[in-house]
mmCIF file of C-alpha atoms in Angstrom:
data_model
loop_
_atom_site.group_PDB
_atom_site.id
_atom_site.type_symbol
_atom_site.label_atom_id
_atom_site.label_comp_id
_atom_site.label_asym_id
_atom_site.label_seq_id
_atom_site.Cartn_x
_atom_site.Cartn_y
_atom_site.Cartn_z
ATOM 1 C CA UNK A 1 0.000 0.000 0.000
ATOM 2 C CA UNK A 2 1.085 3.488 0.003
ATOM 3 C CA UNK A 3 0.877 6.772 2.441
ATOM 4 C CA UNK A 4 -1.266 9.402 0.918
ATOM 5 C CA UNK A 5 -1.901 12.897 2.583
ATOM 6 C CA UNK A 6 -3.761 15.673 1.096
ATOM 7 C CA UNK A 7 -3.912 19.208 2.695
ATOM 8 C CA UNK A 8 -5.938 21.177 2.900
ATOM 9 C CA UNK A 9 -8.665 18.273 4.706
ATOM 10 C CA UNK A 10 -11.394 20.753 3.768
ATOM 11 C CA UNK A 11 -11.533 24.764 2.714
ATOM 12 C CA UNK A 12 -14.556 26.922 2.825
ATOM 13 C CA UNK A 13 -14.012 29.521 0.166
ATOM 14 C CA UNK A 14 -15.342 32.800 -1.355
ATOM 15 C CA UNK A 15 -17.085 32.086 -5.027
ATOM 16 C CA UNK A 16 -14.684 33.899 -7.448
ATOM 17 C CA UNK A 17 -11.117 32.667 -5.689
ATOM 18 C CA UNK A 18 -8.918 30.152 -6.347
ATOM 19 C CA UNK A 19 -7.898 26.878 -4.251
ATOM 20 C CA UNK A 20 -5.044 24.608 -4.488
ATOM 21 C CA UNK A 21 -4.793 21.483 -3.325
ATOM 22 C CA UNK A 22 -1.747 18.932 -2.254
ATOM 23 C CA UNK A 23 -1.206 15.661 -2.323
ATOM 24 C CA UNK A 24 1.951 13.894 -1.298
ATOM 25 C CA UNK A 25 2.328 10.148 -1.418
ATOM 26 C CA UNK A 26 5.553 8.558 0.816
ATOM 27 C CA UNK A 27 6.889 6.831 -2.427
ATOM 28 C CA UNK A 28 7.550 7.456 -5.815
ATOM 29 C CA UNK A 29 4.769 6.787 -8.276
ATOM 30 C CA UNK A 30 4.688 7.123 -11.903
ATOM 31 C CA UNK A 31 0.922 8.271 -11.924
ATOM 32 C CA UNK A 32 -1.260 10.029 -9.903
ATOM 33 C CA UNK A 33 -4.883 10.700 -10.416
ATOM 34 C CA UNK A 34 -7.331 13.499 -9.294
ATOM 35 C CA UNK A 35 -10.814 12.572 -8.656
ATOM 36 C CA UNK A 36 -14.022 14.838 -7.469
ATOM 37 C CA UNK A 37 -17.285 13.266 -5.683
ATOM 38 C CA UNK A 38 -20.110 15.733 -5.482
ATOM 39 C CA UNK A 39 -22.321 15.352 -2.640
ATOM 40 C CA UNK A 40 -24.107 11.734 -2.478
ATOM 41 C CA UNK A 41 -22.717 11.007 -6.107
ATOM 42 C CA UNK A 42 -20.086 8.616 -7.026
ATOM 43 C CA UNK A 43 -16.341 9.680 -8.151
ATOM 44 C CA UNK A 44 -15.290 11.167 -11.152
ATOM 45 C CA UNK A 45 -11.837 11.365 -12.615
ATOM 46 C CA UNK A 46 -10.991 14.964 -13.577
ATOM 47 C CA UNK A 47 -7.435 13.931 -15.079
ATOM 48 C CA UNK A 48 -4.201 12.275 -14.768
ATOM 49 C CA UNK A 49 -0.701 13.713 -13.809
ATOM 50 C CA UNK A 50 2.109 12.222 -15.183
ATOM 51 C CA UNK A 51 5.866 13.638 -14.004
ATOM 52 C CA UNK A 52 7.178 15.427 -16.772
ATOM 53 C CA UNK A 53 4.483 15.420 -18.849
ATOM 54 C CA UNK A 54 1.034 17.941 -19.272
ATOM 55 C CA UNK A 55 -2.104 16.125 -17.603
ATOM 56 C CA UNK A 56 -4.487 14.324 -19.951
ATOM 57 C CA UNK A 57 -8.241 15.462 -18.986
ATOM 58 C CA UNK A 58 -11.042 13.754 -19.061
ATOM 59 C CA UNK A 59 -14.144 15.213 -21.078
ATOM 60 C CA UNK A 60 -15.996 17.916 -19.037
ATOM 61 C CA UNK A 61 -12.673 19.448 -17.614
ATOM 62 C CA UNK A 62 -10.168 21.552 -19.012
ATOM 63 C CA UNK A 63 -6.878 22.730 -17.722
ATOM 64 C CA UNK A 64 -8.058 26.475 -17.676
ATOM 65 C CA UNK A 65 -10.474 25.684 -14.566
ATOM 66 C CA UNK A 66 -8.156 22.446 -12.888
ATOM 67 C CA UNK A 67 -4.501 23.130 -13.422
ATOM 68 C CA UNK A 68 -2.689 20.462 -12.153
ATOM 69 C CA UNK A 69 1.178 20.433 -11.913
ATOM 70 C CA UNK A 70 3.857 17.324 -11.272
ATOM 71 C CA UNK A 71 6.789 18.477 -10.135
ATOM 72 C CA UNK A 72 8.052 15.399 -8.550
ATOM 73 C CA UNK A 73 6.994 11.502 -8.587
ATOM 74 C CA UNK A 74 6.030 11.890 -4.813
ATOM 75 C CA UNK A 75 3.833 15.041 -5.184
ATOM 76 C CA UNK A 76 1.057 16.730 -7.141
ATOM 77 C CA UNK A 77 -1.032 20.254 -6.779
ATOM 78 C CA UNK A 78 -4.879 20.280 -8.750
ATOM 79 C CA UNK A 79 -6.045 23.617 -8.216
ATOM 80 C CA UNK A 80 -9.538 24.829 -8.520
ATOM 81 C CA UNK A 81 -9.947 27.815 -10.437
ATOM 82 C CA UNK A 82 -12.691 31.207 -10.717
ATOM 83 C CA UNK A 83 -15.028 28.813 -8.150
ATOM 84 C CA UNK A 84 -18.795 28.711 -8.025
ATOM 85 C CA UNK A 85 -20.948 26.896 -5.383
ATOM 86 C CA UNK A 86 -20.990 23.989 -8.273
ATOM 87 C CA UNK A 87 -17.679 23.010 -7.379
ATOM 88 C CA UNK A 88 -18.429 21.998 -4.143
ATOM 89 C CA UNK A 89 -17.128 18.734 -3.515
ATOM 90 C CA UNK A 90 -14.494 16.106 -2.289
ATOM 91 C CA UNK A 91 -11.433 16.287 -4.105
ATOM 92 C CA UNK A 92 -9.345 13.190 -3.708
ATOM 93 C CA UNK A 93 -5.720 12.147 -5.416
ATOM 94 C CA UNK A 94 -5.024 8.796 -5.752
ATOM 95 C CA UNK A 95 -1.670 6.455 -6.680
ATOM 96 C CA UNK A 96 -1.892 3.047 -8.546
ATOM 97 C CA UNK A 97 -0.267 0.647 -5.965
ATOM 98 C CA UNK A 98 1.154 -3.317 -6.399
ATOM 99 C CA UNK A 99 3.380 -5.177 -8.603
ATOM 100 C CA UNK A 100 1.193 -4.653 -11.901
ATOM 101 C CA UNK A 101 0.072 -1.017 -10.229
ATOM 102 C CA UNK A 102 -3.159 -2.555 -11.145
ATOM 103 C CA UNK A 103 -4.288 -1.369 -7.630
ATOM 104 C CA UNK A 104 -5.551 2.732 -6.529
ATOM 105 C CA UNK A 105 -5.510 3.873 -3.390
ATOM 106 C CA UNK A 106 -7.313 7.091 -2.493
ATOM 107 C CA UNK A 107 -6.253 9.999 -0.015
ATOM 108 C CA UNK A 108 -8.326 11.068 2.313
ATOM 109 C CA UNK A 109 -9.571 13.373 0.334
ATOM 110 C CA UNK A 110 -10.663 17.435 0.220
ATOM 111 C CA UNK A 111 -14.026 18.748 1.265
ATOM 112 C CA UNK A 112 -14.424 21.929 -0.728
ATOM 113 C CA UNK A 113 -17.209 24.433 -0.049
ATOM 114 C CA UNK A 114 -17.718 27.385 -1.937
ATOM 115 C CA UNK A 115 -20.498 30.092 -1.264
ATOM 116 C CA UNK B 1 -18.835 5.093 -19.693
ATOM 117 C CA UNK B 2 -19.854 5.153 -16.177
ATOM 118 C CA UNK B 3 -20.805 1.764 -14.485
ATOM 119 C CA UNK B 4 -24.013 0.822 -13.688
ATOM 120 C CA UNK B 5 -24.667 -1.434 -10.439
ATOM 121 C CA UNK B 6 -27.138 -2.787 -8.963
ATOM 122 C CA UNK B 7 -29.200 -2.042 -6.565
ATOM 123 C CA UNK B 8 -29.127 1.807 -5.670
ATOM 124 C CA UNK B 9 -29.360 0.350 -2.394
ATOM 125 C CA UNK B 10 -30.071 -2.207 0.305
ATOM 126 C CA UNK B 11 -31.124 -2.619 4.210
ATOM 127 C CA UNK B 12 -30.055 -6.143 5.714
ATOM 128 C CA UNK B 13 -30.215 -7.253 9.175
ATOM 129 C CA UNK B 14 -27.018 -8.388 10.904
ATOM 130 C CA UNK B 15 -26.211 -12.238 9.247
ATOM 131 C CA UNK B 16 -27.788 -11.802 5.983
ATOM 132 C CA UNK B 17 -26.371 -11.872 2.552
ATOM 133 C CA UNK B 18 -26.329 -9.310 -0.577
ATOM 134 C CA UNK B 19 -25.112 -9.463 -3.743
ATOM 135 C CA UNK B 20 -24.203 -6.388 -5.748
ATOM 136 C CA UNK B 21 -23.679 -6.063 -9.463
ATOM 137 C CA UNK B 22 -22.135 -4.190 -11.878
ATOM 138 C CA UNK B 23 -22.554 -3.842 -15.644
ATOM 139 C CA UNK B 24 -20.230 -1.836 -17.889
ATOM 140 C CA UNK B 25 -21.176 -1.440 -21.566
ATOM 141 C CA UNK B 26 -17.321 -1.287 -22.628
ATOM 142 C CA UNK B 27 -14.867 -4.473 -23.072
ATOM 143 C CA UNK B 28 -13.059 -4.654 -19.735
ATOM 144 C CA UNK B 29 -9.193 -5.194 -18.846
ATOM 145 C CA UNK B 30 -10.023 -5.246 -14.725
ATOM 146 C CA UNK B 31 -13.154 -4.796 -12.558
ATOM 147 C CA UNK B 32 -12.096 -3.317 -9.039
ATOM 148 C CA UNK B 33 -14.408 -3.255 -5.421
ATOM 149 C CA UNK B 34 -14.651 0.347 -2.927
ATOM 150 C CA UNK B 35 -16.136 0.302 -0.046
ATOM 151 C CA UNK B 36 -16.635 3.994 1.477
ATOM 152 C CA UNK B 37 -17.757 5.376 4.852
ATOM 153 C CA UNK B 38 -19.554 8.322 5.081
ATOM 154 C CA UNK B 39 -17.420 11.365 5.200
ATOM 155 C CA UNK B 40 -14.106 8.885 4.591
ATOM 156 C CA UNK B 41 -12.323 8.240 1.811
ATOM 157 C CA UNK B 42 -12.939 4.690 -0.694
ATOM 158 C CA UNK B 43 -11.002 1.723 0.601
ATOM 159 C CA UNK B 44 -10.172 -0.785 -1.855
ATOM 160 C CA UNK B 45 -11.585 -4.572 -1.750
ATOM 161 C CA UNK B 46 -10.409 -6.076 -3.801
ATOM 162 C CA UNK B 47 -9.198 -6.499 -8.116
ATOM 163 C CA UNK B 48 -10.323 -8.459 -10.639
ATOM 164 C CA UNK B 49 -8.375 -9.438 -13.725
ATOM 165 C CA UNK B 50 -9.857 -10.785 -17.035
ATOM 166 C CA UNK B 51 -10.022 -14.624 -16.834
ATOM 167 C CA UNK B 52 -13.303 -14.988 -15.271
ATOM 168 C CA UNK B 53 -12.155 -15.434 -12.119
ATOM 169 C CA UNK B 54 -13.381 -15.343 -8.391
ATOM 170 C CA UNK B 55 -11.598 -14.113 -5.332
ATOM 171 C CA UNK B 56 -12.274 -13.294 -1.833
ATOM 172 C CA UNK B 57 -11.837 -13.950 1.340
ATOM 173 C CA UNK B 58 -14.287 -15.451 4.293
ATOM 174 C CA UNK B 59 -17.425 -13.711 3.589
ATOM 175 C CA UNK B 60 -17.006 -10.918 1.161
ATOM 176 C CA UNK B 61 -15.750 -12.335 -2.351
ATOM 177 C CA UNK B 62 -16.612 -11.171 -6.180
ATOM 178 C CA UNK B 63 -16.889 -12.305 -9.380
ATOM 179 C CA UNK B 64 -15.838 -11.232 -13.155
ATOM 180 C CA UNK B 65 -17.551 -12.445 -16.591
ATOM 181 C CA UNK B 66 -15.807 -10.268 -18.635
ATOM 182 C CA UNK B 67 -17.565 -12.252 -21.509
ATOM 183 C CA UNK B 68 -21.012 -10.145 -20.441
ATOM 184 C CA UNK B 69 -18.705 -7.287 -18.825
ATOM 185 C CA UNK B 70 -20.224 -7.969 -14.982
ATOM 186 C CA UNK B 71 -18.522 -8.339 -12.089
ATOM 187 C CA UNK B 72 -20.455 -9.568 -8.786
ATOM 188 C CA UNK B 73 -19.741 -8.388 -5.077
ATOM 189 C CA UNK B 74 -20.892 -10.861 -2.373
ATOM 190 C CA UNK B 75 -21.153 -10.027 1.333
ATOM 191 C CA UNK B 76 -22.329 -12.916 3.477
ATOM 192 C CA UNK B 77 -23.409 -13.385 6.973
ATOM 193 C CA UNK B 78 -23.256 -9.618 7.122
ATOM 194 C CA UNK B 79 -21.782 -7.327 10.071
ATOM 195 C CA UNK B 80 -22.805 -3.587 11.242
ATOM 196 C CA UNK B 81 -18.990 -2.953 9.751
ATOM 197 C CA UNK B 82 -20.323 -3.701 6.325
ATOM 198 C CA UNK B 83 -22.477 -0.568 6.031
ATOM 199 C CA UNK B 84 -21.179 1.798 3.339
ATOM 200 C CA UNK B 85 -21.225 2.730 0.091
ATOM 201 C CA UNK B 86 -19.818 -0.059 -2.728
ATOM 202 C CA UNK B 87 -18.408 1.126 -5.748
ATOM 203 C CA UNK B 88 -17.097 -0.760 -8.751
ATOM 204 C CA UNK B 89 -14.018 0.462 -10.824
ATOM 205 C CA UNK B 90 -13.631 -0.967 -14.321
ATOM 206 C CA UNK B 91 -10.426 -0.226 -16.143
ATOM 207 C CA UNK B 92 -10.939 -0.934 -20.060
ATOM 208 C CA UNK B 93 -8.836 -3.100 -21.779
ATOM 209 C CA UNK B 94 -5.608 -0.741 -23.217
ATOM 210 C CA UNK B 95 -6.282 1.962 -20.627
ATOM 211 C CA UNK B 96 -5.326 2.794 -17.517
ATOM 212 C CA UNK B 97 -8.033 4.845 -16.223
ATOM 213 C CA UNK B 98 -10.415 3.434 -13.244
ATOM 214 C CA UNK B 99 -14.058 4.667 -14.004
ATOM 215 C CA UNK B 100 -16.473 4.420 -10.866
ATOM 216 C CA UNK B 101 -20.004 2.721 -10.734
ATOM 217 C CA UNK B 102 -23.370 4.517 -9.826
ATOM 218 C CA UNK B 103 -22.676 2.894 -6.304
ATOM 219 C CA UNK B 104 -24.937 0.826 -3.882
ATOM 220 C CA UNK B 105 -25.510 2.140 -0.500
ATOM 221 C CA UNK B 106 -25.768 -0.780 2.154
ATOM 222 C CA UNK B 107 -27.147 -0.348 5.187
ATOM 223 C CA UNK B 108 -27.062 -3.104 7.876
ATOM 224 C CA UNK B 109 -28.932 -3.254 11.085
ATOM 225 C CA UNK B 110 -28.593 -5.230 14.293
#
């Protein structure tokens, strides 16, 4: 398994402002992927952050509103841009874990509210 | 792309059994099992690899046809620990991307 830590553990925040979240993991990982869960719905993968490369995003985001940056294979920042109450959510990073990194496990995750 | 499973959700009393499903209409490299806690994050079950196979432990175990792109999560004699939301992952075959299910809420009570 690995260690996963995300800060901040939750933000309230102004509609309008920016937020940027961290997640560190205690070894080095090839890929690390940023999911959001709105309230009482399942998760949804907002893209994947490869080290040295730009993030591929899935349809419905776009780097403009969810930067995300890689400057390291034990670290990764997903920032939420220009916010509206429709962002509120969980925000969680994951790493693919195992021999065959077949396996993800989740941080414990962001609760973002924005009013 | 999303997952479909089956129920939305279920009340059992302490000891009894559920089966949850999930259907993906895409051809499927791995089918993977979350269970999450309300206000935690998901906590991973267990994988399942193309070959059909079954795996588990004791009382919670699961299933994969990838032939009919199902996978089946089985909880039996069930404990209060058990309540939670389950999610299934499916990773397509040539991706890496995990795509989660609708989810099944499962509620058991003494």
């Amino acid at each position: 398994s690995a260690v996963i830590s995300q800060k901040p553990s939750r933000d309230i925040c102004q509609r309008g402002t920016s937020l940027t979240i961290q997640c560190q993991v205690d070894s080095q990982v090839t890929m690390m992927f940023w999911y959001r869960q709105q309230p009482g719905q399942s998760l949804t993968l907002i893209a994947t952050a490869n080290q040295g490369s730009e993030a591929t995003y899935e349809s419905g985001f776009v780097i403009d509103k969810f930067p995300i940056s890689r400057p390291n294979l034990t670290f990764s920042t997903l920032t939420v841009s220009n916010m509206s109450p429709e962002d509120s959510s969980i925000y969680l990073c994951s790493v693919p874990v195992g021999a065959g990194r077949d396996t993800q496990y989740f941080g414990p995750g962001t609760r973002l509210t924005v009013l | 792309q999303q997952p479909v499973q089956s129920p939305q959700a279920v009340i059992l009393r302490e000891g009894e059994d559920a089966v949850i499903n999930c259907s993906s209409s895409k051809a499927l490299y791995s089918v993977h099992w979350y269970r999450q806690k309300h206000g935690e994050a998901p906590v991973f079950l267990m994988i399942l690899l193309k070959g059909g196979e079954q795996k588990g432990h004791e009382k919670i175990s699961a299933s994969f046809n990838e032939k009919k792109q199902q996978s089946s999560l089985y909880l039996t004699a069930s404990q209060l620990s058990y309540s939670g939301t389950y999610f299934c992952g499916t990773v397509g075959t040539g991706a890496n991307n995990l795509f989660f299910g609708t989810g099944t809420r499962l509620t058991v009570i003494p």
